[in-house]
């Protein structure tokens, strides 16, 4: 086995099997029949926006819950000329993101990037990039629990029937419950949405801050749940509406602070504890967005002007 | 009564038979129920009362026979010929089903208010304030303390759970309510209050009702007509007072004479 660096350029293979990647594996790890099966599920998902299509999820070389569904979708749609970006909680440099990016660099030999605008495929866990996506990009979500009704109705036979008959009253029961108890809708992530006026869909555990980005998004959105063996999709330019009440409309999170590093006031902020004395700072969760802003000269309260070359050293 | 009958029956059951393999659940049951009428079904355990109720209320497709309901739009319709979507819509708007065990009819993990409001949200109500107003109005009608509105049903007593179940079912103003042993498992004083409440609501709202029970006291108090079942068949039916005071069938006589004198 030859372990190659992910930065090496990809060359077109003679057959199916790429030369530069790890030996003994098909292009992008999965065999062609499996990829066909997954592509069929994806096509069906795109045809019926928000509908959960069952598929024969395969074992992947990492545990369930680490993105096996997203990886299988990525493996099925990735091509030699694609550029892959992987984010985990908005960051490009966390373990999950780094490992999945390396995995595809090795098994498919594709180019990888941390720049949202350079990527043709973006696999994500728990965030949508701040920078608006374009219609030549695909966003692939890693989904732990694809069934939005699961918490109100544990029976799978019943939830399927509820989807089929559009019986979505109970979804509002959970929102009602939240208002009755706390005075507002407290669901902050995995906030249920209605797609194309029909199916109720779990948007994966993205913060509700990201929900409005799904509405009429130019990019194709694919969702893969490996353990639960479901794939669903939102085609480009599709209505995605977050559920709410007339007198308690859907709102997104807001912060009093701006990003401490880049000063952004329009991005999702993570609270970072800096010492044992209650010190903290708020920084952009989207590391690429933050870095680009800093490169462009924006500086936050605790930020220092940064040179463009500094990033990427951690890998 | 005659005036109501001119409008035609609300529910019409013909030749209803349900078999569990060779075992007979109920056999060849006929009856009509008119708007505002309360029908009691009594019989010993295993006589097919609950089977009949399940078949008539759309929960279980019978082996043979028809159940027709006077729908608001299309008139009398065989409920098992309707699409499942239409049948379920009917069940959560025009019908109510009150189970013996409140746990079967309530959502135990959401508050009392949400339990009552669920049907409203299911038919498209999306205004939190008005859902809450209607819910509290109904909780008052079933004599519940509004201070308990946001509590979970599992913290309620059996009688309260049963009253909550009634409120939850009546909130969409159904025309027909099925009750399966609504008072069994409650102590006598709570039973009396619940029966009083049910009687008041049923009369006041003009709801037609089918009550399955083994308690003759309940039917004496609530129902206009009575059906006595034994081994899956209806052995006697008629006006409640008539059947209870002048039973004709040997089994009914036995049943009436079995009431323990207090």
Tab-separated table of C-alpha atoms in Angstrom, chain B residues 64-201:
chain	number	residue	atom	x	y	z
B	64	UNK	CA	-68.236	-9.077	6.880
B	65	UNK	CA	-70.945	-6.444	7.011
B	66	UNK	CA	-70.984	-2.702	6.546
B	67	UNK	CA	-70.608	0.326	8.756
B	68	UNK	CA	-72.032	3.450	7.220
B	69	UNK	CA	-71.653	6.946	8.614
B	70	UNK	CA	-73.525	10.067	7.635
B	71	UNK	CA	-70.596	12.223	6.486
B	72	UNK	CA	-71.098	15.959	6.358
B	73	UNK	CA	-70.429	16.246	2.646
B	74	UNK	CA	-71.431	12.988	0.951
B	75	UNK	CA	-74.144	11.591	3.240
B	76	UNK	CA	-74.123	7.924	4.259
B	77	UNK	CA	-70.789	6.341	3.353
B	78	UNK	CA	-69.309	2.935	4.067
B	79	UNK	CA	-66.377	3.899	6.280
B	80	UNK	CA	-64.275	0.963	5.152
B	81	UNK	CA	-64.771	1.961	1.513
B	82	UNK	CA	-63.358	5.419	2.215
B	83	UNK	CA	-59.669	5.980	1.644
B	84	UNK	CA	-57.543	5.683	4.732
B	85	UNK	CA	-56.845	9.408	4.637
B	86	UNK	CA	-60.564	10.210	4.649
B	87	UNK	CA	-61.273	7.683	7.392
B	88	UNK	CA	-58.556	9.062	9.632
B	89	UNK	CA	-59.755	12.600	8.949
B	90	UNK	CA	-63.237	11.509	10.010
B	91	UNK	CA	-61.846	9.912	13.138
B	92	UNK	CA	-60.153	13.059	14.298
B	93	UNK	CA	-62.897	15.531	13.454
B	94	UNK	CA	-66.394	14.055	13.506
B	95	UNK	CA	-65.645	11.184	15.857
B	96	UNK	CA	-64.270	10.787	19.293
B	97	UNK	CA	-63.021	7.596	20.864
B	98	UNK	CA	-62.688	7.405	24.614
B	99	UNK	CA	-60.695	4.424	25.783
B	100	UNK	CA	-61.057	2.480	28.975
B	101	UNK	CA	-57.439	3.120	29.762
B	102	UNK	CA	-56.728	6.835	29.443
B	103	UNK	CA	-53.142	5.992	28.550
B	104	UNK	CA	-54.352	4.585	25.237
B	105	UNK	CA	-56.134	7.777	24.336
B	106	UNK	CA	-53.785	10.438	25.670
B	107	UNK	CA	-50.308	11.517	24.769
B	108	UNK	CA	-48.703	10.946	28.132
B	109	UNK	CA	-45.525	12.902	27.421
B	110	UNK	CA	-47.126	16.229	26.509
B	111	UNK	CA	-49.087	18.595	28.716
B	112	UNK	CA	-52.844	18.524	29.250
B	113	UNK	CA	-53.270	21.667	27.162
B	114	UNK	CA	-51.369	20.166	24.251
B	115	UNK	CA	-53.432	17.001	24.516
B	116	UNK	CA	-56.608	18.998	24.097
B	117	UNK	CA	-55.095	21.203	21.396
B	118	UNK	CA	-53.727	18.348	19.300
B	119	UNK	CA	-56.897	17.820	17.280
B	120	UNK	CA	-57.128	21.529	16.565
B	121	UNK	CA	-53.576	21.572	15.266
B	122	UNK	CA	-54.286	18.432	13.250
B	123	UNK	CA	-57.050	20.208	11.382
B	124	UNK	CA	-54.824	23.168	10.636
B	125	UNK	CA	-55.156	25.623	13.535
B	126	UNK	CA	-51.863	27.532	13.679
B	127	UNK	CA	-52.496	30.292	16.197
B	128	UNK	CA	-51.018	29.457	19.588
B	129	UNK	CA	-53.189	31.939	21.473
B	130	UNK	CA	-56.483	30.687	20.130
B	131	UNK	CA	-55.485	27.025	20.561
B	132	UNK	CA	-54.775	27.808	24.177
B	133	UNK	CA	-58.059	29.640	24.644
B	134	UNK	CA	-60.078	26.768	23.234
B	135	UNK	CA	-58.105	24.242	25.282
B	136	UNK	CA	-58.691	26.066	28.537
B	137	UNK	CA	-62.359	26.499	27.698
B	138	UNK	CA	-62.653	22.720	27.317
B	139	UNK	CA	-60.647	21.949	30.407
B	140	UNK	CA	-63.111	24.125	32.304
B	141	UNK	CA	-66.023	22.274	30.773
B	142	UNK	CA	-64.677	18.983	32.102
B	143	UNK	CA	-64.129	20.613	35.497
B	144	UNK	CA	-60.363	20.550	35.448
B	145	UNK	CA	-58.258	23.022	37.371
B	146	UNK	CA	-56.687	25.404	34.826
B	147	UNK	CA	-53.592	25.534	36.994
B	148	UNK	CA	-52.869	21.994	35.843
B	149	UNK	CA	-53.059	22.873	32.154
B	150	UNK	CA	-49.321	22.656	31.583
B	151	UNK	CA	-48.813	19.526	33.660
B	152	UNK	CA	-48.229	16.110	32.185
B	153	UNK	CA	-51.187	13.702	32.253
B	154	UNK	CA	-49.135	11.129	34.110
B	155	UNK	CA	-49.248	13.364	37.162
B	156	UNK	CA	-53.059	13.249	37.077
B	157	UNK	CA	-55.380	10.905	38.917
B	158	UNK	CA	-57.346	8.304	36.957
B	159	UNK	CA	-60.508	10.381	37.037
B	160	UNK	CA	-58.698	13.480	35.806
B	161	UNK	CA	-57.057	11.531	33.007
B	162	UNK	CA	-60.446	10.290	31.934
B	163	UNK	CA	-61.889	13.806	31.981
B	164	UNK	CA	-58.894	15.037	30.000
B	165	UNK	CA	-59.523	12.323	27.463
B	166	UNK	CA	-63.099	13.507	27.112
B	167	UNK	CA	-62.023	17.130	26.602
B	168	UNK	CA	-59.438	16.039	24.037
B	169	UNK	CA	-62.091	14.203	22.055
B	170	UNK	CA	-64.839	16.780	22.235
B	171	UNK	CA	-62.728	19.788	21.269
B	172	UNK	CA	-63.496	19.421	17.554
B	173	UNK	CA	-67.218	19.083	18.361
B	174	UNK	CA	-67.619	15.538	17.051
B	175	UNK	CA	-71.063	14.224	16.184
B	176	UNK	CA	-70.384	10.707	17.376
B	177	UNK	CA	-68.396	9.498	20.365
B	178	UNK	CA	-67.446	5.914	21.128
B	179	UNK	CA	-66.760	5.070	24.751
B	180	UNK	CA	-65.205	1.812	25.829
B	181	UNK	CA	-65.809	1.220	29.536
B	182	UNK	CA	-65.238	4.891	30.361
B	183	UNK	CA	-65.746	4.493	34.101
B	184	UNK	CA	-64.238	1.142	34.961
B	185	UNK	CA	-61.168	1.449	37.109
B	186	UNK	CA	-62.467	4.573	38.820
B	187	UNK	CA	-63.821	4.614	42.322
B	188	UNK	CA	-67.560	5.014	42.786
B	189	UNK	CA	-67.709	8.689	43.715
B	190	UNK	CA	-65.433	9.642	40.811
B	191	UNK	CA	-67.531	7.433	38.535
B	192	UNK	CA	-70.650	9.301	39.551
B	193	UNK	CA	-69.094	12.689	38.838
B	194	UNK	CA	-67.741	11.538	35.500
B	195	UNK	CA	-71.088	10.088	34.466
B	196	UNK	CA	-72.803	13.274	35.485
B	197	UNK	CA	-70.341	15.239	33.375
B	198	UNK	CA	-70.707	12.983	30.354
B	199	UNK	CA	-74.474	13.083	30.591
B	200	UNK	CA	-74.439	16.874	30.764
B	201	UNK	CA	-72.069	17.282	27.813
